């Protein structure tokens, strides 16, 4: 001990201590570290504990360590697994930038992590669950009923065929042609951002599936030719001037030109 | 052998001659045909803009007849049972069901529908473009004021045709349009609700509106349009065609080709081009896909719901209007928030257009006939006025598309609306000022060119050390183009009282006219007069420059072209006496 005490003030002591500390940390990590991702895939219900860790690392900065939110950021207690699956699954969360609304961007987590996050948030309080494959199967829905429902409930923001539209103050309703049936269902059930919630009393699960069936038919080739973005008469008028009048005035100049 | 040879006419030619003779003896049509075939038509592409409108109208008639064969103008409720999956079993009016049948089951029906609708958009676009040409070149001046009014009424009828046709399929989009119409009609003070009940045969939408619109769309409006087109063209033949200014072109002649055979071939060919372009659009580009909107019911209004482009200014006007101007007077509601954007704004725009020729004639006091067109720069006030009306129209159109601007350019729709509110007042004013300045600047440039010639890029140094740039004088034809117009000066009127102090009758009207003409013509650039031209060309002689210095630039020029007169002028016009190449 005396020798050790004598060497305590040696100028190499901090380096040795640091090395020892690193060694200890490495050894501890080897013991405690979570096993790699080839554990059993969490299908419908994710691992709540993993979810909590992911939450603390990625979401707690804004939503608070206990997910109760702040004045500007919503509490996640009771939003349910569906909200998490939608927001994180479409890349809207974690939000990259403050703006009129969160933008869909490349998804930041893999399916398993999303499931874990969803499971954690679902454990905080009861809320809408992620729908089953059967609930969102477009083949089981009735497109005609879906169109009628879509017209009265959705078209005023999302356009008659779901091509998207403008909302107030720079917000917008996105195009729905590329959205997966599950995300469509979750959006209806949870009402992300400016969208109202269509709970099961407003639109029954069957009706939600009808809407999904209708949307499944949109965005494909239209009977009339190029759809011009399905934006309505404004784009038609623009093309009438650009293509129609452009070609016709070109032809007029050609005819009016003198032969030489 | 005689100098003339006669060949026996063939059987076909004889039959044709006999038929023609038969007709001529009974109708005297030969004179009209001769007159018409020899009508001289000046050659310029912009004179074909009206023909686009005419030919797209013919296209509308042809495709419209086809559509009439299958469309059922009835609001009786039926349940759809056709190939379009999204509407299976849905309750809808017969009008909408027959439109769907026309689109999906009738052979060629969808193509015809799309041709009809694209032709309608092109028809209105061509009318507006043609009107712009007539306006900016001053083709509406005496004796053509009546034809301007006829054309204006044709445009309004085109709007009526477009609107009534747009409303026929009874889909959500057209129903929205009808609902707006209903609201606009109801906003008319006192008469509003009675007029609405009268139009719709009861409370909106009722069961009468589609059959009524059908009659309006296929009978009343096309009939009126046809009659007015006939009048429009008759007046064109009667007045002879206008022509752009140029040497040899006066108010007493028309320089161009006879209608037959050159223009008959060109114009006839142009019909097929117009029809071809419209058919191409109908075949490849989807328009008004009513099956996307579904049958009309008053509750849904989808995003992106707008009228066709020619009605978009009205939509924009409504969208821009702040909503606070609704007053309750006792039990009565005065909806200025609808009345102003939907009645006053279009009313002002249309009145400005319809009355402009008369206002301008009043301001100039010009009672002569005009057949040579103006170059827009030579009428700065008119050109600036036209541009500012167009800018106002364009801002209204953009305001009608504010939602699409918001989504496509990632802007806030509220901000866009506010910007347009200011622009509606500032834009026309700013564009007026700028356009007028540009016109005056171009006129100054014309003066400069006439007086000093074109820049050649050749820099010459004199023995004295002075540098000048060599200018090439204009040839006579080009000079004529730039000096032929007359400068209109503000009117000078007689004093209010005569020498004995008696008040003169009509002084007030004259004073108004003078004030107006001052607004129109106070800022002006006078065209170069022969005296000024003479002075400019000879001023070199009186310059301080010596005669040997003056020779220097000419000697440096290849070919030894003669000196045009002044120091800065070289290489005289090539052939001033020959005919203008532009006329042949």
Short mmCIF file of N, CA, C and O in Angstrom, two decimals, chain B residues 291-341:
data_model
loop_
_atom_site.label_atom_id
_atom_site.label_comp_id
_atom_site.label_asym_id
_atom_site.label_seq_id
_atom_site.Cartn_x
_atom_site.Cartn_y
_atom_site.Cartn_z
N UNK B 291 -66.78 11.56 -62.76
CA UNK B 291 -66.91 10.36 -61.91
C UNK B 291 -66.08 10.49 -60.64
O UNK B 291 -66.33 9.81 -59.66
N UNK B 292 -65.07 11.36 -60.66
CA UNK B 292 -64.29 11.60 -59.43
C UNK B 292 -65.08 12.41 -58.42
O UNK B 292 -64.85 12.31 -57.22
N UNK B 293 -65.95 13.28 -58.91
CA UNK B 293 -66.63 14.20 -58.00
C UNK B 293 -67.89 13.60 -57.41
O UNK B 293 -68.30 13.97 -56.32
N UNK B 294 -68.53 12.70 -58.16
CA UNK B 294 -69.74 12.08 -57.66
C UNK B 294 -70.96 12.94 -57.89
O UNK B 294 -70.86 14.10 -58.29
N UNK B 295 -72.16 12.37 -57.64
CA UNK B 295 -73.39 13.12 -57.90
C UNK B 295 -73.54 14.29 -56.95
O UNK B 295 -73.04 14.26 -55.82
N UNK B 296 -74.23 15.32 -57.41
CA UNK B 296 -74.35 16.52 -56.58
C UNK B 296 -75.17 16.27 -55.34
O UNK B 296 -76.22 15.65 -55.37
N UNK B 297 -74.64 16.75 -54.25
CA UNK B 297 -75.43 16.86 -53.02
C UNK B 297 -74.81 18.05 -52.32
O UNK B 297 -73.62 18.31 -52.45
N UNK B 298 -75.61 18.86 -51.67
CA UNK B 298 -75.11 20.17 -51.24
C UNK B 298 -74.03 20.11 -50.15
O UNK B 298 -73.32 21.09 -49.96
N UNK B 299 -73.91 18.97 -49.44
CA UNK B 299 -72.98 18.98 -48.30
C UNK B 299 -71.50 18.96 -48.67
O UNK B 299 -70.73 19.70 -48.10
N UNK B 300 -71.04 18.11 -49.59
CA UNK B 300 -69.59 18.08 -49.79
C UNK B 300 -69.09 19.18 -50.73
O UNK B 300 -69.70 19.47 -51.75
N UNK B 301 -68.00 19.79 -50.33
CA UNK B 301 -67.25 20.68 -51.22
C UNK B 301 -65.81 20.22 -51.13
O UNK B 301 -65.24 20.22 -50.05
N UNK B 302 -65.24 19.78 -52.24
CA UNK B 302 -63.90 19.22 -52.13
C UNK B 302 -62.84 20.30 -52.32
O UNK B 302 -63.11 21.34 -52.90
N UNK B 303 -61.65 20.03 -51.79
CA UNK B 303 -60.52 20.93 -52.05
C UNK B 303 -60.24 20.91 -53.55
O UNK B 303 -60.48 19.91 -54.22
N UNK B 304 -59.75 22.03 -54.06
CA UNK B 304 -59.48 22.10 -55.49
C UNK B 304 -60.74 22.29 -56.31
O UNK B 304 -60.75 22.05 -57.51
N UNK B 305 -61.85 22.72 -55.66
CA UNK B 305 -63.09 22.97 -56.40
C UNK B 305 -63.02 24.38 -56.97
O UNK B 305 -63.03 25.35 -56.22
N UNK B 306 -62.93 24.47 -58.29
CA UNK B 306 -62.86 25.76 -58.96
C UNK B 306 -63.68 25.68 -60.23
O UNK B 306 -63.95 24.61 -60.72
N UNK B 307 -64.05 26.84 -60.75
CA UNK B 307 -64.72 26.82 -62.06
C UNK B 307 -63.68 26.74 -63.18
O UNK B 307 -62.49 26.79 -62.92
N UNK B 308 -64.16 26.63 -64.41
CA UNK B 308 -63.25 26.67 -65.55
C UNK B 308 -62.55 28.02 -65.58
O UNK B 308 -63.00 28.99 -64.98
N UNK B 309 -61.46 28.10 -66.33
CA UNK B 309 -60.55 29.24 -66.19
C UNK B 309 -61.24 30.58 -66.44
O UNK B 309 -60.89 31.58 -65.81
N UNK B 310 -62.21 30.60 -67.35
CA UNK B 310 -62.81 31.89 -67.71
C UNK B 310 -63.73 32.41 -66.63
O UNK B 310 -64.12 33.58 -66.66
N UNK B 311 -64.13 31.57 -65.68
CA UNK B 311 -64.93 32.04 -64.55
C UNK B 311 -64.09 32.17 -63.28
O UNK B 311 -64.59 32.56 -62.23
N UNK B 312 -62.83 31.83 -63.41
CA UNK B 312 -61.96 31.78 -62.23
C UNK B 312 -61.78 33.16 -61.60
O UNK B 312 -61.62 33.28 -60.39
N UNK B 313 -61.85 34.22 -62.41
CA UNK B 313 -61.70 35.56 -61.86
C UNK B 313 -62.81 35.86 -60.86
O UNK B 313 -62.59 36.53 -59.86
N UNK B 314 -63.99 35.30 -61.12
CA UNK B 314 -65.12 35.52 -60.21
C UNK B 314 -64.88 34.79 -58.89
O UNK B 314 -65.12 35.33 -57.81
N UNK B 315 -64.38 33.58 -59.01
CA UNK B 315 -64.04 32.79 -57.82
C UNK B 315 -62.97 33.52 -57.00
O UNK B 315 -63.06 33.62 -55.78
N UNK B 316 -61.96 34.05 -57.71
CA UNK B 316 -60.89 34.76 -57.02
C UNK B 316 -61.42 35.99 -56.31
O UNK B 316 -61.04 36.29 -55.18
N UNK B 317 -62.30 36.69 -56.98
CA UNK B 317 -62.90 37.88 -56.39
C UNK B 317 -63.64 37.51 -55.10
O UNK B 317 -63.52 38.19 -54.08
N UNK B 318 -64.39 36.41 -55.15
CA UNK B 318 -65.12 35.96 -53.95
C UNK B 318 -64.15 35.52 -52.85
O UNK B 318 -64.37 35.78 -51.67
N UNK B 319 -63.09 34.84 -53.25
CA UNK B 319 -62.15 34.33 -52.24
C UNK B 319 -61.39 35.46 -51.55
O UNK B 319 -60.95 35.31 -50.42
N UNK B 320 -61.18 36.55 -52.28
CA UNK B 320 -60.39 37.63 -51.72
C UNK B 320 -61.19 38.52 -50.79
O UNK B 320 -60.64 39.22 -49.96
N UNK B 321 -62.51 38.53 -50.97
CA UNK B 321 -63.34 39.50 -50.26
C UNK B 321 -63.35 39.20 -48.77
O UNK B 321 -63.63 38.08 -48.36
N UNK B 322 -63.03 40.20 -47.94
CA UNK B 322 -63.17 39.99 -46.50
C UNK B 322 -64.67 39.76 -46.18
O UNK B 322 -65.52 40.38 -46.81
N UNK B 323 -64.93 38.91 -45.22
CA UNK B 323 -66.32 38.51 -45.00
C UNK B 323 -67.14 39.39 -44.07
O UNK B 323 -68.28 39.07 -43.76
N UNK B 324 -66.56 40.51 -43.63
CA UNK B 324 -67.26 41.26 -42.57
C UNK B 324 -68.41 42.13 -43.07
O UNK B 324 -69.20 42.61 -42.28
N UNK B 325 -68.48 42.35 -44.38
CA UNK B 325 -69.41 43.37 -44.86
C UNK B 325 -70.83 42.83 -45.05
O UNK B 325 -71.41 42.96 -46.12
N UNK B 326 -71.35 42.21 -44.02
CA UNK B 326 -72.73 41.75 -44.12
C UNK B 326 -73.53 42.48 -43.05
O UNK B 326 -73.19 42.44 -41.87
N UNK B 327 -74.56 43.16 -43.48
CA UNK B 327 -75.31 44.00 -42.55
C UNK B 327 -76.74 43.51 -42.42
O UNK B 327 -77.34 43.05 -43.38
N UNK B 328 -77.24 43.66 -41.21
CA UNK B 328 -78.66 43.37 -40.98
C UNK B 328 -79.38 44.70 -40.88
O UNK B 328 -79.07 45.53 -40.02
N UNK B 329 -80.33 44.92 -41.76
CA UNK B 329 -81.15 46.13 -41.67
C UNK B 329 -82.54 45.66 -41.33
O UNK B 329 -83.27 45.16 -42.18
N UNK B 330 -82.91 45.77 -40.05
CA UNK B 330 -84.17 45.18 -39.61
C UNK B 330 -84.09 43.68 -39.81
O UNK B 330 -83.16 43.03 -39.35
N UNK B 331 -85.07 43.15 -40.56
CA UNK B 331 -85.08 41.72 -40.83
C UNK B 331 -84.31 41.37 -42.09
O UNK B 331 -84.20 40.22 -42.46
N UNK B 332 -83.82 42.40 -42.76
CA UNK B 332 -83.25 42.19 -44.08
C UNK B 332 -81.73 42.10 -44.02
O UNK B 332 -81.07 42.89 -43.35
N UNK B 333 -81.16 41.13 -44.73
CA UNK B 333 -79.70 40.97 -44.75
C UNK B 333 -79.15 41.56 -46.04
O UNK B 333 -79.60 41.19 -47.13
N UNK B 334 -78.21 42.46 -45.89
CA UNK B 334 -77.54 43.02 -47.06
C UNK B 334 -76.15 42.40 -47.14
O UNK B 334 -75.29 42.66 -46.33
N UNK B 335 -75.95 41.54 -48.16
CA UNK B 335 -74.70 40.78 -48.25
C UNK B 335 -73.70 41.46 -49.18
O UNK B 335 -73.47 41.01 -50.29
N UNK B 336 -73.10 42.54 -48.68
CA UNK B 336 -72.11 43.21 -49.52
C UNK B 336 -70.89 42.33 -49.76
O UNK B 336 -70.20 42.48 -50.75
N UNK B 337 -70.65 41.40 -48.85
CA UNK B 337 -69.49 40.51 -49.01
C UNK B 337 -69.65 39.57 -50.19
O UNK B 337 -68.68 38.95 -50.61
N UNK B 338 -70.86 39.42 -50.71
CA UNK B 338 -71.05 38.65 -51.95
C UNK B 338 -71.32 39.60 -53.11
O UNK B 338 -70.82 39.42 -54.21
N UNK B 339 -72.11 40.62 -52.83
CA UNK B 339 -72.53 41.54 -53.89
C UNK B 339 -71.33 42.23 -54.54
O UNK B 339 -71.24 42.32 -55.76
N UNK B 340 -70.40 42.69 -53.71
CA UNK B 340 -69.26 43.43 -54.28
C UNK B 340 -68.37 42.54 -55.14
O UNK B 340 -68.14 42.84 -56.30
N UNK B 341 -67.90 41.39 -54.61
CA UNK B 341 -67.00 40.60 -55.47
C UNK B 341 -67.69 39.96 -56.66
O UNK B 341 -67.07 39.77 -57.70
#
